[in-house]
């Protein structure tokens, strides 16, 4: 009797699973983390809606590279917000062909991310003086020294900051610092050698993967021609690194990616954003006469670059939702020459509503500087619905928390409403579309409410979907809390 009853229950359960619209493998455990619509991770269906990329707004010059040890070939910038202080490291290099003043790693800081100072640190003599902002001079590592603030739990105080640097066949070396100013090697030799490394190689502690991750320069051949590529490796201790893998970009054309700029997004660190420099050698936008008047070194006259946006959630895949430029070169001839337009590593918060992005401008020219850009918080890509209206249906997921928060913007004519459905797409009573008053406005952290209020505790840890009905609106992110 018991065996028969169990068999009936098992058969019924299997029939239920077979007939269900979802499987256990498809259920995303969202928890309380923030999700951005920078890819299709959470999107099951868009109806009369689409993903829309938003271009940052240029705000002006952040830093001029006007010191004798800096100059036109200053590059490979890293920006970190450490508590209330913005900190920046970058390569100083006056000339491409060294004539006595080589690479140095320079340091600047700011209280607001807008006004930057270059402290006189007195650590190294460069260009005949110790009154400078240089924190590192070791060749060849100062060429592409790339620091990060180590977020690993219980990291030693003398390793609060780490960095990677290396060049060509010499390999990648590991460095540490207690304060971001005083640096030392973590071991005499390289920690990783399988790469080219002649770019800004980047590393960080991934809280999502619980390991260190490094993205670095390699080359890959297409039709017999070498193309600058990105590879990845991982480590548990920052010294011993695993087998590397080439990154892949899905069904996209191979392009020369000069830098990768990959790092965890500060409001959703399980999503790594990558602001990469895309380089077009030999593509000239100015006349030869104008190019010669702008750039002394003929090697740096015949190319154009722009900045692209990619994401990855770990593994060896970059998502390129858009092949178009994230930031175009600019409006002047100086922006369209040399190996210009290198994005800084590090998108940082400006205030509750905006983020700062930095990018090198006028490379190899006397007017070389770092420019500052602003962008809406979470505002890289949105789900956009036109005036005629559109819908987004998410994939099934589970969440933790008791309220739903969205980052959205509408026109005065527009609006957003949210419906919570069960795993089979049926509206849940009390959370139907008719129960959700239309939301209009421009808010980073709007809490969604239905007729009964904002509380969704009783749905936590159950399989649900979200249906967004939108008109002339952009949806940037969501999270439960």
Short mmCIF file of C-alpha atoms in Angstrom, two decimals:
data_model
loop_
_atom_site.label_atom_id
_atom_site.label_comp_id
_atom_site.label_asym_id
_atom_site.label_seq_id
_atom_site.Cartn_x
_atom_site.Cartn_y
_atom_site.Cartn_z
CA UNK A 1 0.00 0.00 0.00
CA UNK A 2 2.79 2.42 0.92
CA UNK A 3 4.80 1.46 -2.20
CA UNK A 4 1.76 2.08 -4.42
CA UNK A 5 1.07 5.44 -2.79
CA UNK A 6 4.73 6.51 -3.21
CA UNK A 7 4.73 5.46 -6.87
CA UNK A 8 1.58 7.48 -7.52
CA UNK A 9 3.06 10.54 -5.80
CA UNK A 10 6.34 10.18 -7.70
CA UNK A 11 4.52 9.81 -11.03
CA UNK A 12 2.45 12.88 -10.27
CA UNK A 13 5.54 14.87 -9.36
CA UNK A 14 7.32 13.87 -12.58
CA UNK A 15 4.27 14.81 -14.62
CA UNK A 16 4.18 18.18 -12.86
CA UNK A 17 7.86 18.83 -13.63
CA UNK A 18 7.42 17.74 -17.26
CA UNK A 19 4.43 20.03 -17.69
CA UNK A 20 5.94 23.02 -15.93
CA UNK A 21 7.19 25.94 -17.98
CA UNK A 22 10.44 26.06 -15.97
CA UNK A 23 12.99 23.62 -14.63
CA UNK A 24 15.07 23.81 -11.48
CA UNK A 25 18.20 24.47 -13.56
CA UNK A 26 16.59 27.59 -15.03
CA UNK A 27 15.71 29.24 -11.73
CA UNK A 28 17.97 32.17 -10.87
CA UNK A 29 18.69 32.72 -7.18
CA UNK A 30 18.55 36.49 -7.22
CA UNK A 31 18.73 36.94 -3.46
CA UNK A 32 18.95 40.64 -2.63
CA UNK A 33 21.59 41.55 -5.20
CA UNK A 34 21.05 44.34 -7.70
CA UNK A 35 20.57 43.40 -11.34
CA UNK A 36 21.37 45.76 -14.19
CA UNK A 37 19.94 45.36 -17.65
CA UNK A 38 23.35 45.41 -19.31
CA UNK A 39 22.73 41.99 -20.84
CA UNK A 40 19.91 39.46 -21.26
CA UNK A 41 20.66 37.61 -18.01
CA UNK A 42 17.26 38.39 -16.47
CA UNK A 43 15.31 39.09 -19.66
CA UNK A 44 13.02 36.43 -21.10
CA UNK A 45 10.96 38.55 -23.46
CA UNK A 46 10.81 42.13 -24.73
CA UNK A 47 7.65 43.26 -26.47
CA UNK A 48 7.89 46.58 -28.33
CA UNK A 49 10.84 47.43 -26.06
CA UNK A 50 14.60 47.22 -26.53
CA UNK A 51 17.93 47.64 -24.83
CA UNK A 52 19.31 51.16 -25.16
CA UNK A 53 22.91 52.21 -24.48
CA UNK A 54 23.48 55.64 -22.90
CA UNK A 55 26.56 57.74 -23.65
CA UNK A 56 28.41 59.45 -20.79
CA UNK A 57 28.54 63.26 -20.78
CA UNK A 58 31.94 64.90 -21.00
CA UNK A 59 32.47 67.38 -18.15
CA UNK A 60 35.93 68.72 -18.94
CA UNK A 61 39.56 68.25 -17.93
CA UNK A 62 40.27 66.35 -14.72
CA UNK A 63 44.09 66.37 -14.83
CA UNK A 64 46.62 67.90 -17.21
CA UNK A 65 49.82 65.93 -17.76
CA UNK A 66 51.97 69.03 -17.65
CA UNK A 67 54.87 67.95 -15.43
CA UNK A 68 58.28 67.06 -16.91
CA UNK A 69 57.90 63.41 -15.84
CA UNK A 70 54.35 63.12 -17.25
CA UNK A 71 53.78 64.42 -20.78
CA UNK A 72 51.96 63.29 -23.89
CA UNK A 73 52.44 59.55 -23.40
CA UNK A 74 50.88 59.41 -19.95
CA UNK A 75 48.42 56.54 -19.94
CA UNK A 76 47.01 53.42 -18.23
CA UNK A 77 44.96 55.17 -15.57
CA UNK A 78 43.37 53.55 -12.51
CA UNK A 79 40.77 55.34 -10.37
CA UNK A 80 39.54 54.02 -6.99
CA UNK A 81 37.22 55.54 -4.41
CA UNK A 82 38.73 54.58 -1.06
CA UNK A 83 36.30 55.72 1.62
CA UNK A 84 35.87 59.47 1.15
CA UNK A 85 39.00 59.82 -0.98
CA UNK A 86 39.33 59.38 -4.73
CA UNK A 87 42.73 57.99 -5.67
CA UNK A 88 44.38 57.75 -9.08
CA UNK A 89 47.50 56.09 -10.51
CA UNK A 90 48.79 56.51 -14.03
CA UNK A 91 51.89 56.16 -16.17
CA UNK A 92 54.00 59.25 -16.66
CA UNK A 93 56.02 59.21 -19.88
CA UNK A 94 57.14 62.39 -21.67
CA UNK A 95 58.27 60.81 -24.95
CA UNK A 96 57.68 57.48 -26.67
CA UNK A 97 61.38 56.96 -27.45
CA UNK A 98 63.10 57.27 -24.10
CA UNK A 99 65.84 59.88 -23.86
CA UNK A 100 66.72 59.79 -20.18
CA UNK A 101 63.27 60.12 -18.62
CA UNK A 102 61.53 56.76 -18.61
CA UNK A 103 58.25 55.42 -17.33
CA UNK A 104 57.09 56.33 -13.84
CA UNK A 105 53.92 55.56 -11.93
CA UNK A 106 52.30 58.80 -10.78
CA UNK A 107 49.69 59.37 -8.10
CA UNK A 108 46.91 61.95 -7.63
CA UNK A 109 44.01 62.31 -5.22
CA UNK A 110 40.75 64.19 -4.84
CA UNK A 111 38.05 64.77 -2.24
CA UNK A 112 35.28 65.15 -4.81
CA UNK A 113 36.50 63.38 -7.97
CA UNK A 114 36.49 66.74 -9.77
CA UNK A 115 39.42 68.72 -8.37
CA UNK A 116 42.62 66.68 -8.27
CA UNK A 117 45.96 67.34 -6.59
CA UNK A 118 49.35 65.82 -7.27
CA UNK A 119 51.10 65.57 -3.89
CA UNK A 120 54.84 66.11 -3.65
CA UNK A 121 55.81 62.75 -2.18
CA UNK A 122 59.60 63.02 -2.39
CA UNK A 123 60.06 59.27 -2.92
CA UNK A 124 61.99 59.17 -6.22
CA UNK A 125 64.11 61.57 -8.22
CA UNK A 126 62.66 61.94 -11.71
CA UNK A 127 63.54 64.64 -14.25
CA UNK A 128 66.04 66.06 -11.79
CA UNK A 129 63.72 66.52 -8.81
CA UNK A 130 62.13 64.71 -5.89
CA UNK A 131 59.32 67.24 -5.71
CA UNK A 132 56.95 65.03 -7.63
CA UNK A 133 53.98 62.67 -7.32
CA UNK A 134 55.85 59.54 -8.39
CA UNK A 135 55.27 56.34 -6.38
CA UNK A 136 57.06 53.81 -8.56
CA UNK A 137 59.89 53.82 -11.11
CA UNK A 138 61.02 50.20 -11.54
CA UNK A 139 61.45 49.29 -15.20
CA UNK A 140 59.65 47.79 -17.00
CA UNK A 141 56.83 47.60 -14.44
CA UNK A 142 56.12 51.33 -14.25
CA UNK A 143 55.05 51.11 -17.87
CA UNK A 144 51.69 49.52 -17.03
CA UNK A 145 51.44 49.39 -13.23
CA UNK A 146 47.79 48.65 -12.39
CA UNK A 147 46.72 48.77 -8.68
CA UNK A 148 43.51 47.70 -6.97
CA UNK A 149 42.06 47.85 -3.47
CA UNK A 150 41.97 44.27 -2.23
CA UNK A 151 38.51 43.39 -0.92
CA UNK A 152 39.41 39.85 0.17
CA UNK A 153 38.14 39.15 3.70
CA UNK A 154 40.87 39.31 6.35
CA UNK A 155 43.49 40.53 3.90
CA UNK A 156 46.71 41.54 5.64
CA UNK A 157 47.09 45.26 6.36
CA UNK A 158 50.40 45.37 4.46
CA UNK A 159 48.58 43.99 1.39
CA UNK A 160 45.58 46.32 1.43
CA UNK A 161 46.56 47.38 -2.07
CA UNK A 162 47.86 45.03 -4.73
CA UNK A 163 48.95 45.53 -8.30
CA UNK A 164 50.04 43.65 -11.39
CA UNK A 165 52.58 44.82 -13.93
CA UNK A 166 54.71 43.25 -16.61
CA UNK A 167 55.79 43.54 -20.17
CA UNK A 168 56.06 41.17 -23.15
CA UNK A 169 58.02 37.98 -22.39
CA UNK A 170 59.12 39.01 -18.90
CA UNK A 171 55.83 37.92 -17.38
CA UNK A 172 53.36 39.40 -14.94
CA UNK A 173 54.63 40.40 -11.49
CA UNK A 174 52.67 40.86 -8.26
CA UNK A 175 53.05 43.88 -5.96
CA UNK A 176 51.64 44.89 -2.58
CA UNK A 177 51.26 48.08 -0.55
CA UNK A 178 49.74 49.08 2.79
CA UNK A 179 48.77 52.55 1.56
CA UNK A 180 48.89 52.67 -2.25
CA UNK A 181 52.03 54.81 -2.06
CA UNK A 182 54.84 52.50 -0.93
CA UNK A 183 55.10 49.37 -3.09
CA UNK A 184 57.13 46.16 -3.02
CA UNK A 185 57.23 42.93 -5.01
CA UNK A 186 55.45 39.96 -3.49
CA UNK A 187 58.14 37.64 -4.87
CA UNK A 188 61.33 38.20 -6.93
CA UNK A 189 60.07 36.56 -10.14
CA UNK A 190 56.88 36.66 -12.20
CA UNK A 191 53.72 35.00 -10.96
CA UNK A 192 52.39 34.34 -14.47
CA UNK A 193 54.17 34.17 -17.82
CA UNK A 194 51.70 32.93 -20.44
CA UNK A 195 50.80 36.20 -22.13
CA UNK A 196 52.04 39.29 -23.96
CA UNK A 197 51.17 41.89 -21.28
CA UNK A 198 52.05 45.00 -23.34
CA UNK A 199 48.91 46.83 -22.19
CA UNK A 200 47.07 47.61 -18.96
CA UNK A 201 46.65 44.18 -17.42
CA UNK A 202 44.06 44.29 -14.63
CA UNK A 203 43.35 42.18 -11.55
CA UNK A 204 40.93 42.27 -8.62
CA UNK A 205 39.44 40.19 -5.83
CA UNK A 206 36.08 38.81 -6.93
CA UNK A 207 33.64 38.47 -4.05
CA UNK A 208 31.28 36.62 -6.39
CA UNK A 209 33.86 34.03 -7.47
CA UNK A 210 35.82 34.08 -4.18
CA UNK A 211 39.14 34.30 -5.96
CA UNK A 212 41.47 36.75 -7.67
CA UNK A 213 40.80 37.35 -11.35
CA UNK A 214 43.15 38.80 -13.94
CA UNK A 215 42.36 40.00 -17.47
CA UNK A 216 45.40 40.67 -19.63
CA UNK A 217 46.76 41.22 -23.14
CA UNK A 218 47.29 38.36 -25.57
CA UNK A 219 47.21 38.03 -29.35
CA UNK A 220 45.00 35.89 -31.54
CA UNK A 221 45.29 35.25 -35.28
CA UNK A 222 42.48 35.72 -37.79
CA UNK A 223 43.20 34.97 -41.45
CA UNK A 224 46.88 34.89 -40.59
CA UNK A 225 46.88 38.36 -39.03
CA UNK A 226 47.46 39.00 -35.33
CA UNK A 227 44.74 40.76 -33.36
CA UNK A 228 45.03 42.19 -29.85
CA UNK A 229 42.98 39.94 -27.58
CA UNK A 230 42.01 39.49 -23.95
CA UNK A 231 42.63 36.41 -21.82
CA UNK A 232 41.79 35.56 -18.23
CA UNK A 233 43.32 33.62 -15.36
CA UNK A 234 42.39 33.13 -11.69
CA UNK A 235 44.15 32.59 -8.37
CA UNK A 236 43.28 31.88 -4.75
CA UNK A 237 46.38 33.57 -3.29
CA UNK A 238 47.53 36.06 -5.97
CA UNK A 239 50.78 34.12 -6.40
CA UNK A 240 49.77 30.82 -7.98
CA UNK A 241 47.62 31.34 -11.08
CA UNK A 242 45.52 28.77 -12.91
CA UNK A 243 45.43 27.83 -16.57
CA UNK A 244 44.52 30.82 -18.69
CA UNK A 245 41.58 30.98 -21.11
CA UNK A 246 40.95 33.19 -24.11
CA UNK A 247 37.91 35.41 -23.75
CA UNK A 248 35.20 35.04 -26.37
CA UNK A 249 32.66 37.62 -27.50
CA UNK A 250 29.87 35.62 -29.10
CA UNK A 251 28.86 36.34 -32.68
CA UNK A 252 30.82 39.58 -33.07
CA UNK A 253 33.62 40.55 -35.48
CA UNK A 254 37.18 40.42 -34.16
CA UNK A 255 38.43 43.89 -33.27
CA UNK A 256 41.66 45.27 -31.84
CA UNK A 257 40.93 45.81 -28.15
CA UNK A 258 43.91 47.75 -26.84
CA UNK A 259 42.84 47.77 -23.18
CA UNK A 260 40.08 45.84 -21.41
CA UNK A 261 39.27 47.88 -18.28
CA UNK A 262 37.45 44.99 -16.60
CA UNK A 263 36.38 45.44 -12.96
CA UNK A 264 33.42 44.75 -10.62
CA UNK A 265 30.66 47.35 -10.78
CA UNK A 266 30.50 48.96 -7.35
CA UNK A 267 26.70 48.60 -6.95
CA UNK A 268 26.55 45.06 -8.35
CA UNK A 269 30.01 43.48 -7.93
CA UNK A 270 28.94 40.14 -9.43
CA UNK A 271 28.75 42.01 -12.75
CA UNK A 272 32.13 42.99 -14.17
CA UNK A 273 31.97 45.96 -16.50
CA UNK A 274 34.67 46.48 -19.11
CA UNK A 275 35.40 49.89 -20.60
CA UNK A 276 37.79 48.93 -23.36
CA UNK A 277 39.73 50.95 -25.90
CA UNK A 278 38.99 49.82 -29.45
CA UNK A 279 41.86 50.63 -31.81
CA UNK A 280 41.84 51.03 -35.58
CA UNK A 281 45.46 51.13 -36.82
CA UNK A 282 45.81 52.88 -40.14
CA UNK A 283 42.37 54.51 -40.00
CA UNK A 284 43.01 58.23 -40.34
CA UNK A 285 40.40 60.95 -39.80
CA UNK A 286 42.64 63.98 -40.39
CA UNK A 287 44.91 65.02 -43.23
CA UNK A 288 48.60 64.17 -43.22
CA UNK A 289 49.46 67.85 -42.86
CA UNK A 290 47.18 68.27 -39.86
CA UNK A 291 48.40 65.04 -38.30
CA UNK A 292 52.02 66.21 -38.56
CA UNK A 293 51.13 69.53 -36.93
CA UNK A 294 49.52 67.72 -33.97
CA UNK A 295 51.89 64.80 -33.33
CA UNK A 296 55.68 64.96 -33.63
CA UNK A 297 56.27 61.21 -33.64
CA UNK A 298 55.18 59.78 -37.04
CA UNK A 299 54.43 56.39 -35.43
CA UNK A 300 51.44 57.90 -33.64
CA UNK A 301 49.78 59.81 -36.48
CA UNK A 302 47.89 57.09 -38.31
CA UNK A 303 45.23 55.51 -36.13
CA UNK A 304 41.89 56.18 -34.47
CA UNK A 305 40.37 54.81 -31.25
CA UNK A 306 37.10 54.91 -29.36
CA UNK A 307 35.70 53.37 -26.18
CA UNK A 308 33.34 50.40 -25.98
CA UNK A 309 31.25 48.84 -23.22
CA UNK A 310 31.20 45.12 -22.38
CA UNK A 311 30.22 43.00 -19.40
CA UNK A 312 31.06 39.59 -18.03
CA UNK A 313 29.79 37.55 -15.10
CA UNK A 314 32.91 35.43 -14.81
CA UNK A 315 34.10 32.65 -17.05
CA UNK A 316 35.52 33.30 -20.50
CA UNK A 317 32.62 35.20 -22.10
CA UNK A 318 32.20 38.94 -22.63
CA UNK A 319 28.72 40.16 -23.49
CA UNK A 320 28.78 42.85 -26.16
CA UNK A 321 25.17 43.96 -26.21
CA UNK A 322 26.21 46.83 -28.49
CA UNK A 323 28.95 47.02 -31.10
CA UNK A 324 28.55 50.78 -31.31
CA UNK A 325 30.93 53.03 -29.38
CA UNK A 326 30.11 53.74 -25.75
CA UNK A 327 32.07 57.02 -25.96
CA UNK A 328 32.95 58.40 -29.39
CA UNK A 329 36.35 60.03 -29.93
CA UNK A 330 35.25 63.66 -29.71
CA UNK A 331 34.69 66.83 -31.69
CA UNK A 332 38.27 68.01 -32.31
CA UNK A 333 41.07 66.77 -34.56
CA UNK A 334 43.16 66.06 -31.44
CA UNK A 335 40.65 63.35 -30.48
CA UNK A 336 41.02 61.49 -33.78
CA UNK A 337 44.72 60.76 -33.90
CA UNK A 338 47.36 58.66 -32.19
CA UNK A 339 46.32 55.95 -29.73
CA UNK A 340 43.90 58.28 -28.03
CA UNK A 341 40.78 57.78 -25.91
CA UNK A 342 42.00 55.25 -23.34
CA UNK A 343 39.33 54.73 -20.63
CA UNK A 344 40.56 54.68 -17.06
CA UNK A 345 40.12 51.49 -15.07
CA UNK A 346 37.41 52.19 -12.52
CA UNK A 347 33.90 53.59 -12.71
CA UNK A 348 33.34 55.32 -9.36
CA UNK A 349 30.36 56.87 -7.56
CA UNK A 350 30.03 60.65 -7.82
CA UNK A 351 26.88 61.06 -5.72
CA UNK A 352 23.60 59.20 -5.27
CA UNK A 353 22.50 59.95 -8.83
CA UNK A 354 25.68 59.92 -10.90
CA UNK A 355 28.95 58.10 -11.55
CA UNK A 356 32.33 59.36 -12.76
CA UNK A 357 34.18 57.88 -15.72
CA UNK A 358 37.60 59.11 -16.80
CA UNK A 359 39.34 58.85 -20.16
CA UNK A 360 42.69 59.92 -21.60
CA UNK A 361 42.57 62.58 -24.31
CA UNK A 362 45.07 64.04 -26.80
CA UNK A 363 47.55 61.18 -26.47
CA UNK A 364 51.07 61.88 -27.79
CA UNK A 365 50.26 65.60 -27.94
CA UNK A 366 51.33 68.58 -25.79
CA UNK A 367 47.72 69.04 -24.65
CA UNK A 368 47.46 65.50 -23.23
CA UNK A 369 45.06 65.27 -20.29
CA UNK A 370 42.55 63.08 -18.51
CA UNK A 371 38.91 64.00 -19.11
CA UNK A 372 36.03 63.43 -16.70
CA UNK A 373 32.61 62.14 -17.73
CA UNK A 374 29.37 61.66 -15.82
CA UNK A 375 26.68 59.02 -16.25
CA UNK A 376 23.51 58.20 -14.39
CA UNK A 377 23.97 55.66 -11.59
CA UNK A 378 23.43 52.17 -13.13
CA UNK A 379 22.90 54.03 -16.40
CA UNK A 380 25.04 52.10 -18.87
CA UNK A 381 22.13 50.36 -20.61
CA UNK A 382 18.38 50.44 -20.02
CA UNK A 383 15.29 48.62 -21.14
CA UNK A 384 13.59 51.33 -23.18
CA UNK A 385 9.93 51.51 -24.13
CA UNK A 386 8.59 54.08 -26.64
CA UNK A 387 5.56 56.35 -26.36
CA UNK A 388 3.41 53.59 -27.85
CA UNK A 389 4.32 51.40 -24.88
CA UNK A 390 6.24 48.18 -24.38
CA UNK A 391 6.76 45.28 -21.99
CA UNK A 392 9.54 43.36 -20.29
CA UNK A 393 9.02 39.87 -18.89
CA UNK A 394 11.78 38.47 -16.72
CA UNK A 395 12.97 34.93 -16.45
CA UNK A 396 11.79 33.02 -13.36
CA UNK A 397 13.80 33.65 -10.20
CA UNK A 398 13.78 33.53 -6.42
CA UNK A 399 14.54 36.56 -4.24
CA UNK A 400 15.19 37.54 -0.64
CA UNK A 401 13.77 40.57 1.12
CA UNK A 402 10.47 42.35 1.50
CA UNK A 403 10.46 45.21 -1.02
CA UNK A 404 11.24 45.80 -4.69
CA UNK A 405 13.33 48.81 -5.70
CA UNK A 406 13.77 50.05 -9.28
CA UNK A 407 15.97 52.63 -11.01
CA UNK A 408 13.87 54.21 -13.76
CA UNK A 409 13.05 57.40 -15.66
CA UNK A 410 10.01 58.43 -17.70
CA UNK A 411 8.71 61.41 -19.61
CA UNK A 412 5.78 63.38 -18.21
CA UNK A 413 3.56 61.37 -20.52
CA UNK A 414 5.19 58.07 -19.61
CA UNK A 415 4.96 55.58 -16.80
CA UNK A 416 5.88 52.16 -15.41
CA UNK A 417 3.77 49.49 -13.76
CA UNK A 418 4.92 46.17 -12.33
CA UNK A 419 3.15 42.84 -12.03
CA UNK A 420 4.47 39.84 -10.09
CA UNK A 421 3.65 36.49 -11.66
CA UNK A 422 4.12 32.91 -10.55
CA UNK A 423 6.54 30.60 -12.33
CA UNK A 424 3.95 29.74 -14.97
CA UNK A 425 3.23 33.34 -15.84
CA UNK A 426 -0.02 33.71 -13.91
CA UNK A 427 -0.51 37.01 -12.07
CA UNK A 428 -0.37 36.65 -8.29
CA UNK A 429 -3.46 38.11 -6.57
CA UNK A 430 -2.70 41.43 -4.94
CA UNK A 431 0.30 41.99 -7.25
CA UNK A 432 -1.48 42.15 -10.59
CA UNK A 433 -0.97 44.99 -13.04
CA UNK A 434 -4.27 46.57 -12.04
CA UNK A 435 -3.05 46.65 -8.42
CA UNK A 436 0.05 48.72 -9.28
CA UNK A 437 -0.50 52.49 -9.62
CA UNK A 438 1.48 53.90 -12.56
CA UNK A 439 4.88 55.32 -11.55
CA UNK A 440 6.31 58.31 -13.39
CA UNK A 441 9.36 60.41 -12.64
CA UNK A 442 13.13 59.98 -12.51
CA UNK A 443 14.36 58.02 -9.48
CA UNK A 444 17.37 55.90 -8.64
CA UNK A 445 15.72 53.93 -5.82
CA UNK A 446 11.93 53.97 -6.17
CA UNK A 447 10.17 51.36 -4.02
CA UNK A 448 7.34 49.72 -5.96
CA UNK A 449 3.96 49.60 -4.24
CA UNK A 450 0.69 47.91 -5.07
CA UNK A 451 -2.78 48.73 -3.73
CA UNK A 452 -1.97 46.83 -0.53
CA UNK A 453 1.45 48.47 -0.18
CA UNK A 454 5.09 47.61 -1.00
CA UNK A 455 5.47 44.45 1.10
CA UNK A 456 6.45 41.30 -0.83
CA UNK A 457 7.80 39.22 2.09
CA UNK A 458 5.31 36.40 1.54
CA UNK A 459 6.68 35.83 -1.97
CA UNK A 460 10.32 35.62 -0.89
CA UNK A 461 12.07 32.37 -1.82
CA UNK A 462 9.20 31.42 -4.14
CA UNK A 463 9.61 31.17 -7.90
CA UNK A 464 8.28 34.35 -9.49
CA UNK A 465 8.58 36.52 -12.60
CA UNK A 466 8.24 40.27 -13.05
CA UNK A 467 6.25 41.89 -15.83
CA UNK A 468 7.00 45.55 -16.52
CA UNK A 469 4.53 47.52 -18.61
CA UNK A 470 6.18 50.77 -19.70
CA UNK A 471 5.48 53.88 -21.76
CA UNK A 472 8.18 56.36 -22.85
CA UNK A 473 10.37 55.02 -20.08
CA UNK A 474 13.79 53.56 -19.25
CA UNK A 475 14.39 50.84 -16.67
CA UNK A 476 18.03 50.59 -15.53
CA UNK A 477 18.10 48.18 -12.60
CA UNK A 478 16.16 46.42 -9.87
CA UNK A 479 16.77 44.76 -6.55
CA UNK A 480 14.82 43.24 -3.67
CA UNK A 481 15.81 44.21 -0.14
#
